[in-house]
Coordinates of C-alpha atoms in Angstrom, one line a residue:
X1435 CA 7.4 -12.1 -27.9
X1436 CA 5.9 -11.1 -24.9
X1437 CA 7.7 -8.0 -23.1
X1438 CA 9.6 -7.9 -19.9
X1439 CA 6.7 -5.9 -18.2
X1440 CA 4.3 -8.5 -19.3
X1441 CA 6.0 -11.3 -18.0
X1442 CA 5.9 -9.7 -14.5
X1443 CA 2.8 -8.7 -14.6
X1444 CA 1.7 -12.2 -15.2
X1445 CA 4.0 -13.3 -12.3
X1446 CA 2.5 -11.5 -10.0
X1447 CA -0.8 -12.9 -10.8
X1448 CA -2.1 -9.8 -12.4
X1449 CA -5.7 -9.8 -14.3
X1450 CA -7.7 -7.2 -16.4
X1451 CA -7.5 -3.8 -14.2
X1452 CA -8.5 -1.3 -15.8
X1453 CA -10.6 -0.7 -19.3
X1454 CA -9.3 1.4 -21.0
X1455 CA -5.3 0.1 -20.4
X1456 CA -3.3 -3.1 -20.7
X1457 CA -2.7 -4.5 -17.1
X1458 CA 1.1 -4.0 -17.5
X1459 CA 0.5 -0.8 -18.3
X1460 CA -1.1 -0.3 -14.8
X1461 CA 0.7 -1.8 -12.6
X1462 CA 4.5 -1.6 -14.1
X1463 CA 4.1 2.4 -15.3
X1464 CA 1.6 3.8 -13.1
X1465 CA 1.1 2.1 -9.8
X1466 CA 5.0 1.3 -9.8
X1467 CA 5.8 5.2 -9.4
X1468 CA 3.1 6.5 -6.8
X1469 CA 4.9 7.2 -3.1
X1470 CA 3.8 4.7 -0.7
X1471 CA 0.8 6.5 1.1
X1472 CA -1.6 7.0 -2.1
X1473 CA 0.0 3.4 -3.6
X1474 CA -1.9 2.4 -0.2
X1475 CA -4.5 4.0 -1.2
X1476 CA -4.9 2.1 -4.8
X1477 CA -5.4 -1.1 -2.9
X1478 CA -8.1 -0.2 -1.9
X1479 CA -9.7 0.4 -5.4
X1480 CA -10.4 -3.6 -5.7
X1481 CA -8.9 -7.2 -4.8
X1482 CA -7.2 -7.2 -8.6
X1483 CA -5.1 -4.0 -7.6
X1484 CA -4.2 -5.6 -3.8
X1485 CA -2.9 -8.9 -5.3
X1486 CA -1.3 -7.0 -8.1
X1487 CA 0.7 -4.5 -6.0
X1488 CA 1.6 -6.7 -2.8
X1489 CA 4.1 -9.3 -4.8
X1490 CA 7.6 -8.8 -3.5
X1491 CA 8.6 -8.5 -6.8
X1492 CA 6.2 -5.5 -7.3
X1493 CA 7.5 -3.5 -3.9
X1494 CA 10.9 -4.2 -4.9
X1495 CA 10.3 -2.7 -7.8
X1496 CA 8.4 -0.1 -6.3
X1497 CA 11.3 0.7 -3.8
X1498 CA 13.5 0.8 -6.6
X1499 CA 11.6 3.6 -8.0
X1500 CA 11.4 6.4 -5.3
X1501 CA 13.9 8.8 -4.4
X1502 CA 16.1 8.9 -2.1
X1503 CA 15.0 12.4 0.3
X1504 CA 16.3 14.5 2.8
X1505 CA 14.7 14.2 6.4
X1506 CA 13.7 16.6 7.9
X1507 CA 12.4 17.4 10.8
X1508 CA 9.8 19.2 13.8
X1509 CA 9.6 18.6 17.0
X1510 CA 7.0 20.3 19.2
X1511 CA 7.8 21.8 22.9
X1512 CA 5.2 23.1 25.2
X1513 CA 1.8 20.9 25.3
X1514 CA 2.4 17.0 24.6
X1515 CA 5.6 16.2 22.6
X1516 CA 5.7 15.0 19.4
X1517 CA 8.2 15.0 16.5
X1518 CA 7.1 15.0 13.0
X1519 CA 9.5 13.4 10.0
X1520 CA 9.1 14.8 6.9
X1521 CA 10.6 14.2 3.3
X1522 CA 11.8 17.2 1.6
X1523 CA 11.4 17.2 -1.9
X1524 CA 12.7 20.5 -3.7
X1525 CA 11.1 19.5 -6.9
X1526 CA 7.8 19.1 -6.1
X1527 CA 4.7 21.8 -6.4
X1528 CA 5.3 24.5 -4.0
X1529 CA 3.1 23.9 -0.9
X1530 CA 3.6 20.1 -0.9
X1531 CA 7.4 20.2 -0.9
X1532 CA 7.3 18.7 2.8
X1533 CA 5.9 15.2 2.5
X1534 CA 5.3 13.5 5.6
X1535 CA 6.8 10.2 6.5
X1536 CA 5.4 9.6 10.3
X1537 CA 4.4 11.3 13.8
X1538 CA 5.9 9.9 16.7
X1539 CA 4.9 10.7 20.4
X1540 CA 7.3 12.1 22.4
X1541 CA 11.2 13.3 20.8
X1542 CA 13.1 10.9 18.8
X1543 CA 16.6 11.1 16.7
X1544 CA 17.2 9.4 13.7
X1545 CA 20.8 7.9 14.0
X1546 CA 21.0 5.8 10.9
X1547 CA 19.0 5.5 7.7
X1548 CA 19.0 2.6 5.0
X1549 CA 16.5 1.5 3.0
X1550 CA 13.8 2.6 3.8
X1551 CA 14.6 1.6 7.8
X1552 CA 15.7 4.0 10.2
X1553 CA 17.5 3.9 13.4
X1554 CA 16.0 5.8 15.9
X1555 CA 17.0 7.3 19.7
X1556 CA 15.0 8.4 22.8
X1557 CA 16.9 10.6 25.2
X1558 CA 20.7 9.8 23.5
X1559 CA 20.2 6.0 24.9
X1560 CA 17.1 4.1 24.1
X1561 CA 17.5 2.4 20.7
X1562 CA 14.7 1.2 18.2
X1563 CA 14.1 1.0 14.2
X1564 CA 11.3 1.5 12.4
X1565 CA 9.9 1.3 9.0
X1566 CA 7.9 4.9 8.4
X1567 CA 6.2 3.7 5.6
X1568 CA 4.4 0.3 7.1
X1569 CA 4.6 2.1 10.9
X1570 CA 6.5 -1.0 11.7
X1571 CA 8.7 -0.1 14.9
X1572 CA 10.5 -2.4 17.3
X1573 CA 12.8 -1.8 20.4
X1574 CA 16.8 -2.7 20.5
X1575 CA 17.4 -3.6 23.9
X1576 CA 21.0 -5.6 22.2
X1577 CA 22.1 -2.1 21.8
X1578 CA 22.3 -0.3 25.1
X1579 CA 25.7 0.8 25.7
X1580 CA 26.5 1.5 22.3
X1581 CA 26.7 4.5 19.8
X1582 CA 25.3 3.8 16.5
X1583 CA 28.0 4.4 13.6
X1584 CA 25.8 3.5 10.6
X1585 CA 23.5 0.7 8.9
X1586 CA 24.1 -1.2 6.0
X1587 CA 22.0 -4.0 3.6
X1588 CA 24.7 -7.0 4.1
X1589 CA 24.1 -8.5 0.6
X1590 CA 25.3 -12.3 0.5
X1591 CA 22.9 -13.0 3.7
X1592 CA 19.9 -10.7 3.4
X1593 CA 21.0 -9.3 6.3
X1594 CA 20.9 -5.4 7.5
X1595 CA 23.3 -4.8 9.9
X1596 CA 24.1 -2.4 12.5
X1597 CA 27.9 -0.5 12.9
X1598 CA 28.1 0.1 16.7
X1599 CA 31.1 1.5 18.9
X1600 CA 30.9 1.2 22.7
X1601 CA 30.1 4.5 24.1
X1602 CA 33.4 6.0 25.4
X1603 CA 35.7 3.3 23.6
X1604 CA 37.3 2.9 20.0
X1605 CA 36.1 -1.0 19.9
X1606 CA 33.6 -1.5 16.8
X1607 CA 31.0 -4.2 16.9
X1608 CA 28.3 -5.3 14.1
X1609 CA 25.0 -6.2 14.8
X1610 CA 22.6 -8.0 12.5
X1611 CA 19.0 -6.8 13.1
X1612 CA 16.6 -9.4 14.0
X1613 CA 19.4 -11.4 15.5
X1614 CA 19.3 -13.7 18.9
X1615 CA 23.4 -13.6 19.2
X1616 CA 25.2 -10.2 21.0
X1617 CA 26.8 -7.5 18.8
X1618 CA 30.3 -9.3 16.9
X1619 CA 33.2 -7.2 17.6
X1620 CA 34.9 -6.2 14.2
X1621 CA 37.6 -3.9 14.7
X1622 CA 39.4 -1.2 16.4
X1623 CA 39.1 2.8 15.8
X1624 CA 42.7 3.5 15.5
X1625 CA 44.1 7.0 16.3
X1626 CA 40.4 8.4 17.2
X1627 CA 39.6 9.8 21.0
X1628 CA 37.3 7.9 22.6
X1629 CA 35.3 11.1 22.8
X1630 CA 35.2 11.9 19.4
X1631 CA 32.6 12.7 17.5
X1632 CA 32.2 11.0 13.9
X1633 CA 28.8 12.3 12.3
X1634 CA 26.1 10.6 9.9
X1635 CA 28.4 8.4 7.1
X1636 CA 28.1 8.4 3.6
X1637 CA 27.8 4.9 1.9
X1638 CA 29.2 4.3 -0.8
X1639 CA 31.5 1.7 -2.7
X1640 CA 30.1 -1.1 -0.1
X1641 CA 31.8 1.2 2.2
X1642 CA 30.6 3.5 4.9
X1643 CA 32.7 6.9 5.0
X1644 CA 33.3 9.4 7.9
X1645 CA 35.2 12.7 8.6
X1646 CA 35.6 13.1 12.5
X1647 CA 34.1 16.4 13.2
X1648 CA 36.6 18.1 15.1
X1649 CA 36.3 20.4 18.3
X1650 CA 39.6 21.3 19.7
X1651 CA 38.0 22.7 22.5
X1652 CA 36.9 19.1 23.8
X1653 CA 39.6 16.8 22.4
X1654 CA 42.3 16.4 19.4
X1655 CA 42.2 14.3 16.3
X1656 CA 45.3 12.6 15.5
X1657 CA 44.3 12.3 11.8
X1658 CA 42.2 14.1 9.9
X1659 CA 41.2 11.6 7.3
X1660 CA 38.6 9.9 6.0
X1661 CA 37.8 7.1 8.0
X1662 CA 36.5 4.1 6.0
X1663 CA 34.6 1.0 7.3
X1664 CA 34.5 -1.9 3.9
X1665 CA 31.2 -3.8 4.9
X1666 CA 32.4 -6.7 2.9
X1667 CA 35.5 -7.1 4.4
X1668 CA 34.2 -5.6 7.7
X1669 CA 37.6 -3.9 7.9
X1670 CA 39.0 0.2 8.3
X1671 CA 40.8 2.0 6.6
X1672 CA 41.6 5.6 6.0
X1673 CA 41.4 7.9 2.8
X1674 CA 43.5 11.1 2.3
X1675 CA 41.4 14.1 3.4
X1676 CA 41.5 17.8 1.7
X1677 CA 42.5 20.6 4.1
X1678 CA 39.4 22.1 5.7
X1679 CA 37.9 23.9 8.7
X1680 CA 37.6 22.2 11.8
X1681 CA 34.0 21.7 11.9
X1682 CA 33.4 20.4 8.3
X1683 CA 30.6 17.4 7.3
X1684 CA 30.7 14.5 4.6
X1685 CA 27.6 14.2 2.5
X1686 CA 27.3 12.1 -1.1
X1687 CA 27.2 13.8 -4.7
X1688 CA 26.5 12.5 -7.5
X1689 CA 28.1 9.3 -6.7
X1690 CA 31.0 10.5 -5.2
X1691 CA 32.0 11.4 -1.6
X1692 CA 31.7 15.2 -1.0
X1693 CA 32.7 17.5 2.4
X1694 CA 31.3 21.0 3.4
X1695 CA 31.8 23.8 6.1
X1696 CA 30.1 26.5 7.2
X1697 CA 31.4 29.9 8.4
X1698 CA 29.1 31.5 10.5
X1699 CA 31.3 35.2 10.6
X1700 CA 31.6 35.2 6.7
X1701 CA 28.1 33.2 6.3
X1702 CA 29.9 30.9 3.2
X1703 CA 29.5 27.6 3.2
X1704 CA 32.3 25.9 1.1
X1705 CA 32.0 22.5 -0.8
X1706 CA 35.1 20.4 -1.8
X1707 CA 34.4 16.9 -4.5
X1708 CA 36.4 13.9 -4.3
X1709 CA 37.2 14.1 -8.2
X1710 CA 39.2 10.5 -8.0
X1711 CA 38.1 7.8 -5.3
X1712 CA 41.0 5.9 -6.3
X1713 CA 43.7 8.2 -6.0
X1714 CA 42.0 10.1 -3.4
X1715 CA 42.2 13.7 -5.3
X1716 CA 39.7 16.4 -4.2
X1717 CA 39.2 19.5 -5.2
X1718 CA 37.1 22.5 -4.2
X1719 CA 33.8 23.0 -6.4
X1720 CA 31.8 25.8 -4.7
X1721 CA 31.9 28.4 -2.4
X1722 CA 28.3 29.4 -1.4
X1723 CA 27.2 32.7 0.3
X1724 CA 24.2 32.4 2.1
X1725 CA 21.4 35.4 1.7
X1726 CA 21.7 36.2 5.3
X1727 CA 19.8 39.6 4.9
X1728 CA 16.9 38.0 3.3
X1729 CA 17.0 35.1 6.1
X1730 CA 17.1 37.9 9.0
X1731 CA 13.8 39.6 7.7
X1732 CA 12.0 36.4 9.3
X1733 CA 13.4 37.7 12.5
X1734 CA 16.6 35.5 13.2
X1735 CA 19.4 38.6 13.8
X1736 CA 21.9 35.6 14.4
X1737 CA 23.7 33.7 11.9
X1738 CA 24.6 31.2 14.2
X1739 CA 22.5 29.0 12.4
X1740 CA 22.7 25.1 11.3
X1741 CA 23.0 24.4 7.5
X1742 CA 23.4 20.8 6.2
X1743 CA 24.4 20.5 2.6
X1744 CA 22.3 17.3 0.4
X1745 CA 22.8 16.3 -3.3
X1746 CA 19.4 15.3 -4.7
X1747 CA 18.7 13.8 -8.2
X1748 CA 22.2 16.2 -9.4
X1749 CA 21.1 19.5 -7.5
X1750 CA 23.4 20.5 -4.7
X1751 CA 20.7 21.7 -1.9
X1752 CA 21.3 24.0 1.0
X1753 CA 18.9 23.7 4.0
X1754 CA 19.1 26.1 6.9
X1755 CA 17.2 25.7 10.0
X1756 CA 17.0 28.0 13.0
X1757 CA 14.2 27.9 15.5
X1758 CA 11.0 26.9 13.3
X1759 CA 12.5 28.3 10.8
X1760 CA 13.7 25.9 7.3
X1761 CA 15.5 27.7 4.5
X1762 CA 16.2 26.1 1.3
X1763 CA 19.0 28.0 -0.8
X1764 CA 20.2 26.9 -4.1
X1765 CA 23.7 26.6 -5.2
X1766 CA 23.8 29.8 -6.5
X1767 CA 23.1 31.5 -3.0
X1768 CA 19.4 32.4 -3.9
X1769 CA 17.1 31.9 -1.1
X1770 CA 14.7 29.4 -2.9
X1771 CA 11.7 28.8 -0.1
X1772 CA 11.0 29.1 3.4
X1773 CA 8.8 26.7 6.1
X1774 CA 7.6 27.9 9.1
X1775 CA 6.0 26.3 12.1
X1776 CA 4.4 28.1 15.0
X1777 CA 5.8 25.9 18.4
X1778 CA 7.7 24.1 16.7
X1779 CA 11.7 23.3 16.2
X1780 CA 12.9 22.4 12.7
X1781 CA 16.2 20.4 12.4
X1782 CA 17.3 18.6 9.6
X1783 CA 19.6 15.2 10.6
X1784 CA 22.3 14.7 7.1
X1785 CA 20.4 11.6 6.7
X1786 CA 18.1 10.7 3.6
X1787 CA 15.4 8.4 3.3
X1788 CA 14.5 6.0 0.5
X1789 CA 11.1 4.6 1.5
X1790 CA 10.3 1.0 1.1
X1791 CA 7.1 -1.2 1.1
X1792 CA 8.8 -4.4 1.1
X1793 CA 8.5 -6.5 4.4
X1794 CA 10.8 -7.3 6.6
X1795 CA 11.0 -10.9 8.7
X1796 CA 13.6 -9.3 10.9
X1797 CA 10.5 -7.2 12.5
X1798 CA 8.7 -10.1 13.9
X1799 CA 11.8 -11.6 15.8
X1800 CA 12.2 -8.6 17.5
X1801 CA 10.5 -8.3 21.0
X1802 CA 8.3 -6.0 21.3
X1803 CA 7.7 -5.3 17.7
X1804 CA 4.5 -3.2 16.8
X1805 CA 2.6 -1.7 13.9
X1806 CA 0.7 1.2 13.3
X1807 CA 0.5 1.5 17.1
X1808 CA 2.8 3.7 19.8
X1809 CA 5.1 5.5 19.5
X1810 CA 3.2 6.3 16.0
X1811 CA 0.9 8.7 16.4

């Protein structure tokens, strides 16, 4: 009987590529696992390896296959701008732990992240998405006025979709990317300032998660609970909260919904689990002190600094950035690496990215859709 990898293989029109190893072997356990840049690179080899790994079924595959990585990033001040987006992957060789993803000219902010497709800003306004790994990039005119809450792969129609709220109101609206029809109003923000601040979500459960970050300085939050948008449904709800600090940050781990804060007197960043979604029962799982003495040897006396907390293949990561300055400390406090750039100023956003070969037909219905062209660089 002929296996599962063979049948693909011959789906995808595969022929004899290589000598010394069956062409399933090739293309569905080698080819399959290389990030997208050297896979690029392959096709090059000859036409058989091209035709082999451009099949949809080959870059979904593909896509299934890579991990989903931290972004990080550098922006550079004095001279022309530029901002660098890299992939930080704590498990590969030291010296190549930053991988990039793409250069843009001039400063941009990832908003949103799904897929492989990002949501980017220009000056807090100007909206656009791009694909890093195909340096596909498009404007979203549709979207001025708006603050983007989150992005989501709408599964019955193909669709990825956009979670806006007007900028200064509590009124929600959905947009479908590549989409000639205005943003659909879905719903209302109950009980949340129309000045308040909700971070990057987690997804998960078909559900996008948020805890309002909360500044009491600048307005009050009436509830501080989870705040849950069902993308199915396209409906909110909220989910009991544990009690933490007032600036405290939702991430996922391990397939669950986690929160963190960071004390910047004590320098302890604290973790609490959501140990029962259903139930909504968290508990508190770790209780991290940074190794600030070690950190102020590369000359940052402050410890004012930003920390974002990512769970990565089931390791709990701590970056800290100051300056040009990236830290990663493991869960156990230990100061693990450091990354430094001269003129340059590292952030990291508490979004991921999971990059994807597999095209889009959204792209080409946008106006003013691009590739491998500005604002790549």
């Amino acid at each position: 009987m002929e296996s599962p990898l063979a049948t693909m293989a011959t789906s995808a029109g595969a022929t004899h590529l290589h000598r010394g190893l069956p062409e399933e072997i090739v293309v569905w356990e080698i080819l399959v696992r290389l990030p997208p840049k050297p896979l690029l690179r392959c096709r090059a080899v000859c036409r058989a390896w091209r035709r082999a790994t451009s099949t949809r079924a080959f870059l979904q595959a593909h896509h299934a296959r890579q991990r989903s990585l931290p972004i990080v990033s550098w922006s550079r001040y004095g001279g022309p701008r530029y901002e660098d987006f890299l992939a930080f992957d704590h498990k590969a060789a030291a010296g190549t732990r930053l991988q990039p993803l793409a250069r843009l000219e001039d400063s941009f902010e990832p908003e949103a992240s799904c897929e492989g497709l990002l949501i980017l800003s220009k000056d807090g306004v100007c909206l656009s998405v791009c694909n890093p790994a195909t340096r596909q990039h498009a404007p979203l005119p549709q979207l001025s006025g708006f603050d983007v809450l989150g992005m989501y792969a709408h599964r019955p129609t193909g669709e990825y979709r956009v979670l806006l709220r007007r900028i200064y109101h509590t009124d929600c609206y959905v947009f479908a990317l590549g989409s000639d029809q205005p943003p659909r109003h879905v719903g209302v923000l109950e009980g949340v300032a129309t000045s308040a601040y909700l971070e990057k979500p987690t997804l998960l459960r078909h559900s996008l998660h948020w805890y309002i970050v909360h500044y009491p300085h600048l307005y009050q939050v009436g509830h501080r609970d989870v705040i849950v948008f069902d993308t199915r449904s396209k409906s909110f709800r909220r989910m009991r909260a544990p009690v933490v600090p007032d600036k405290s940050y939702i991430f996922e781990m391990d397939g669950t919904l986690g929160i963190y804060s960071y004390n910047d007197t004590t320098q302890i960043v604290d973790i609490w689990v959501l140990r029962d979604y259903g139930s909504e029962v968290w508990g508190h799982k770790y209780s991290v002190e940074l190794p600030a003495e070690e950190i102020k040897r590369f000359g940052w006396w402050s410890c004012n600094w930003h920390v974002t907390v990512h769970s990565v293949d089931g390791d709990v990561l701590l970056l800290v950035t100051h300056g040009g300055w990236m830290f990663h400390v493991g869960i156990d406090g230990k100061l693990v690496d450091s990354f430094h750039r001269d003129g340059q100023h590292a952030s990291t956003c508490k979004l991921s990215l999971k990059q994807t070969l597999v095209p889009h037909a959204f792209f080409a219905a946008l106006e003013g859709y691009v590739v491998n062209t500005s604002p790549f660089l």
